[in-house]
Coordinates of C-alpha atoms and ligand atoms in Angstrom, one line a residue:
X32 CA 0.0 0.0 0.0
X33 CA 1.3 3.5 -0.9
X34 CA 1.7 5.8 2.1
X35 CA 0.1 9.2 2.0
X36 CA 1.7 12.3 3.4
X37 CA 0.5 15.9 4.0
X38 CA 2.2 18.3 1.6
X39 CA 3.3 20.6 4.4
X40 CA 5.0 17.7 6.2
X41 CA 6.6 16.4 3.0
X42 CA 8.0 19.8 2.0
X43 CA 9.2 20.5 5.6
X44 CA 11.0 17.1 5.7
X45 CA 12.6 17.8 2.3
X46 CA 14.1 21.0 3.7
X47 CA 11.8 23.6 2.0
X48 CA 11.3 25.4 5.4
X49 CA 9.5 25.3 8.6
X50 CA 5.8 24.3 8.7
X51 CA 4.9 27.9 8.8
X52 CA 7.1 28.8 5.8
X53 CA 5.7 25.8 3.8
X54 CA 2.2 26.9 4.6
X55 CA 3.0 30.4 3.4
X56 CA 4.5 28.9 0.2
X57 CA 1.3 26.9 -0.5
X58 CA -0.9 29.9 0.3
X59 CA 0.9 32.1 -2.1
X60 CA 0.3 29.7 -4.9
X61 CA 3.9 28.7 -5.4
X62 CA 3.3 25.0 -4.9
X63 CA 1.5 23.3 -7.8
X64 CA 0.1 19.8 -8.0
X65 CA -0.6 18.7 -11.6
X66 CA -0.2 22.3 -12.7
X67 CA -2.9 23.6 -10.3
X68 CA -2.3 25.5 -7.0
X69 CA -2.6 23.2 -4.0
X70 CA -5.8 24.2 -2.2
X71 CA -4.4 23.6 1.2
X72 CA -1.1 22.7 2.8
X73 CA -2.6 19.8 4.7
X74 CA -3.7 18.1 1.4
X75 CA -2.5 14.5 1.5
X76 CA -0.7 13.1 -1.5
X77 CA 0.5 9.5 -2.2
X78 CA 4.2 9.1 -1.6
X79 CA 5.0 7.5 -4.9
X80 CA 7.7 8.1 -7.5
X81 CA 5.3 9.9 -9.9
X82 CA 4.8 12.6 -7.3
X83 CA 8.2 14.1 -8.0
X84 CA 7.0 15.0 -11.5
X85 CA 3.5 16.2 -10.4
X86 CA 4.5 18.6 -7.6
X87 CA 6.4 21.8 -8.3
X88 CA 7.7 24.3 -5.9
X89 CA 8.4 27.9 -7.1
X90 CA 8.3 26.6 -10.7
X91 CA 10.9 23.8 -10.1
X92 CA 10.4 20.0 -9.9
X93 CA 10.2 18.7 -6.4
X94 CA 13.4 17.5 -4.8
X95 CA 14.0 13.7 -4.7
X96 CA 11.5 11.9 -2.5
X97 CA 12.7 10.1 0.7
X98 CA 14.6 6.9 -0.2
X99 CA 17.3 8.8 -2.0
X100 CA 20.7 7.1 -2.7
X101 CA 23.5 9.3 -4.1
X102 CA 26.9 8.1 -5.4
X103 CA 29.7 10.6 -5.2
X104 CA 33.3 10.6 -6.3
X105 CA 34.6 12.0 -3.0
X106 CA 37.4 14.4 -3.6
X107 CA 40.5 14.8 -1.5
X108 CA 40.1 17.0 1.5
X109 CA 36.4 16.8 2.1
X110 CA 35.0 15.2 5.3
X111 CA 31.9 13.0 5.5
X112 CA 30.8 14.7 8.7
X113 CA 27.7 17.0 8.9
X114 CA 29.4 19.7 11.0
X115 CA 33.3 19.8 10.6
X116 CA 34.9 23.1 10.1
X117 CA 36.6 22.2 6.7
X118 CA 34.9 21.4 3.4
X119 CA 32.2 18.7 3.7
X120 CA 30.9 16.3 1.2
X121 CA 27.5 17.8 1.9
X122 CA 28.8 21.1 0.6
X123 CA 28.9 19.4 -2.9
X124 CA 25.2 18.7 -2.8
X125 CA 22.3 21.1 -3.1
X126 CA 22.1 23.3 0.0
X127 CA 18.4 22.4 0.8
X128 CA 19.3 18.8 1.1
X129 CA 21.2 19.6 4.4
X130 CA 17.8 20.4 5.9
X131 CA 16.2 17.0 5.0
X132 CA 14.7 14.9 7.7
X133 CA 15.7 12.1 7.8
X134 CA 19.1 13.4 6.9
X135 CA 21.3 12.2 4.1
X136 CA 24.2 10.2 5.7
X137 CA 27.3 8.5 4.4
X138 CA 26.9 4.7 4.1
X139 CA 30.5 4.0 5.2
X140 CA 32.6 7.1 5.7
X141 CA 35.8 7.8 3.9
X142 CA 38.6 9.7 5.6
X143 CA 39.3 13.3 4.6
X144 CA 42.3 12.1 2.7
X145 CA 40.6 9.2 1.0
X146 CA 39.0 9.6 -2.4
X147 CA 36.4 7.6 -4.5
X148 CA 33.1 6.0 -4.2
X149 CA 30.9 7.3 -1.4
X150 CA 27.2 6.5 -1.0
X151 CA 24.9 8.8 0.8
X152 CA 21.3 7.9 1.7
X153 CA 18.4 8.9 3.9
X154 CA 17.2 5.3 4.1
X155 CA 18.3 4.0 7.5
X156 CA 17.7 0.3 6.9
X157 CA 19.5 0.5 3.6
X158 CA 22.4 2.3 5.2
X159 CA 22.8 -0.5 7.8
X160 CA 22.6 -3.1 5.1
X161 CA 25.5 -1.5 3.3
X162 CA 27.7 -1.1 6.3
X163 CA 26.9 -4.3 8.2
X164 CA 29.9 -6.7 8.2
X165 CA 27.3 -9.4 7.5
X166 CA 26.5 -7.6 4.2
X167 CA 27.8 -8.9 0.9
X168 CA 28.7 -5.3 0.2
X169 CA 32.5 -5.6 0.5
X170 CA 34.5 -2.5 -0.2
X171 CA 37.4 -2.3 -2.5
X172 CA 40.3 0.1 -2.1
X173 CA 43.4 0.9 -4.2
X174 CA 46.3 1.8 -1.9
X175 CA 49.6 3.4 -2.7
X176 CA 52.1 2.5 -0.1
X177 CA 55.3 4.2 1.2
X178 CA 57.3 0.9 1.3
X179 CA 57.2 -2.3 -0.8
X180 CA 54.7 -4.8 0.7
X181 CA 56.1 -7.6 2.7
X182 CA 55.9 -11.0 1.0
X183 CA 53.4 -12.5 3.4
X184 CA 51.0 -9.5 3.4
X185 CA 48.2 -11.2 1.4
X186 CA 48.4 -14.3 3.7
X187 CA 48.3 -12.3 6.9
X188 CA 45.3 -10.3 5.7
X189 CA 43.5 -13.5 4.5
X190 CA 44.1 -15.3 7.8
X191 CA 41.5 -13.4 9.8
X192 CA 44.0 -13.2 12.7
X193 CA 45.3 -9.6 12.2
X194 CA 44.6 -7.4 15.3
X195 CA 44.7 -3.7 14.8
X196 CA 46.6 -1.5 17.3
X197 CA 44.4 -0.7 20.3
X198 CA 41.8 -3.4 19.5
X199 CA 41.5 -7.0 20.7
X200 CA 39.1 -8.5 18.1
X201 CA 40.9 -9.7 15.0
X202 CA 39.8 -8.4 11.6
X203 CA 37.7 -10.5 9.3
X204 CA 39.7 -12.0 6.4
X205 CA 40.5 -9.4 3.7
X206 CA 41.7 -10.0 0.1
X207 CA 44.8 -8.4 -1.1
X208 CA 46.0 -8.3 -4.6
X209 CA 49.5 -6.8 -5.0
X210 CA 49.7 -4.9 -8.3
X211 CA 53.2 -3.5 -7.8
X212 CA 55.6 -3.5 -4.8
X213 CA 53.9 -0.3 -3.5
X214 CA 50.5 -0.6 -5.1
X215 CA 47.8 -2.9 -3.7
X216 CA 44.1 -3.6 -4.1
X217 CA 42.4 -4.6 -0.9
X218 CA 38.8 -5.8 -0.4
X219 CA 37.4 -5.6 3.1
X220 CA 34.1 -6.6 4.7
X221 CA 34.1 -4.3 7.7
X222 CA 34.3 -0.6 8.2
X223 CA 36.4 0.0 11.3
X224 CA 37.8 3.4 12.0
X225 CA 40.7 4.2 9.5
X226 CA 40.6 0.4 8.8
X227 CA 42.7 0.2 5.7
X228 CA 45.4 2.6 6.8
X229 CA 45.6 0.8 10.1
X230 CA 45.8 -2.6 8.4
X231 CA 48.8 -1.5 6.4
X232 CA 50.3 0.1 9.5
X233 CA 50.0 -3.3 11.2
X234 CA 52.0 -4.7 8.3
X235 CA 54.7 -2.2 9.0
X236 CA 53.8 0.0 6.0
X237 CA 52.2 3.4 5.5
X238 CA 49.4 4.4 3.1
X239 CA 50.3 7.3 0.9
X240 CA 47.0 7.5 -1.0
X241 CA 43.8 5.6 -0.7
X242 CA 40.9 5.4 -3.2
X243 CA 37.7 3.3 -2.9
X244 CA 36.5 2.2 -6.3
X245 CA 33.9 -0.5 -5.6
X246 CA 31.1 -1.2 -3.0
X247 CA 29.5 -4.7 -3.4
X248 CA 29.2 -5.1 -7.2
X249 CA 28.9 -1.3 -7.8
X250 CA 31.9 0.3 -9.4
X251 CA 32.6 4.0 -9.1
X252 CA 30.7 5.3 -12.1
X253 CA 33.2 6.3 -14.8
X254 CA 31.3 9.5 -15.6
X255 CA 31.8 10.9 -12.1
X256 CA 34.8 13.3 -11.9
X257 CA 36.1 14.0 -8.4
X258 CA 33.4 16.1 -6.6
X259 CA 30.6 15.0 -8.9
X260 CA 27.6 13.0 -7.8
X261 CA 24.4 11.5 -9.1
X262 CA 21.3 9.8 -7.9
X263 CA 21.5 6.0 -8.3
X264 CA 18.9 3.9 -10.1
X265 CA 17.3 1.1 -8.1
X266 CA 19.4 -1.5 -10.0
X267 CA 22.6 0.3 -9.0
X268 CA 21.5 0.4 -5.4
X269 CA 20.9 -3.4 -5.6
X270 CA 24.4 -3.8 -7.1
X271 CA 25.9 -1.9 -4.1
X272 CA 24.3 -4.6 -1.8
X273 CA 25.4 -7.5 -4.0
X274 CA 28.5 -9.7 -3.7
X275 CA 31.4 -8.3 -5.7
X276 CA 32.4 -10.4 -8.7
X277 CA 35.9 -11.1 -7.4
X278 CA 38.2 -9.0 -5.3
X279 CA 40.3 -7.4 -8.0
X280 CA 38.2 -8.0 -11.1
X281 CA 37.5 -4.9 -13.2
X282 CA 34.4 -6.3 -14.9
Ligands
URA1316 N1 39.9 2.8 5.5 C1 40.6 3.9 5.8 O1 41.7 3.8 6.5 N2 40.2 5.0 5.4 C2 39.0 5.2 4.7 O2 38.6 6.3 4.3 C3 38.3 4.0 4.4 C4 38.8 2.8 4.8

């Protein structure tokens, strides 16, 4: 059954303003449904995909409905937090989206100095499905290292016995493909704090640069330049939740 929602509540939750401001918008005839002024802000509408094309606010199509999933190519130097002092990934999205409720959150944060595929969503259950260690959605990173990798690096990571500094629970097994002495592709199931950098530190190395290029079976879209983003289609969201083809495969 399709849920219905009051227009003032919907617009308020999408960040168009307080209930009062949204009521004023409707009263002034700047909110149209199927081309006609909405008679009242408490009119209920079915929350279905077609609504985004039927409802306009100040002459513009309605913002994406709840259930939004965005893929971003996170640039260097931006943080995934909502309120850090420096540049935020949220600064790269439309300003109004910052006022959405539920908010758009990163599904598996990337460090300020890590680049690549970042998913943001306002769908709480989906977010947990992506970041849960039980999820099939393993994350793949390309790491440039300061030192040549030790010969047993892949075996140690695959063993499921590596314990990070300051922790007592071993990491789940991770796949490592060594592409060059200081270039590795690692696929992990968990998302512990600074996990990949700390994994390589535990191997006596240091990550110089880190880039995430795959979540589950979803590759960083080739058309996304650093800082660019786009809304994912349902099939792409399903791919992010699916098992990756193979740890280092490019197809
Ligand atoms: N591991 C890290 O160390 N940093 C990230 O941003 C992601 C995974």
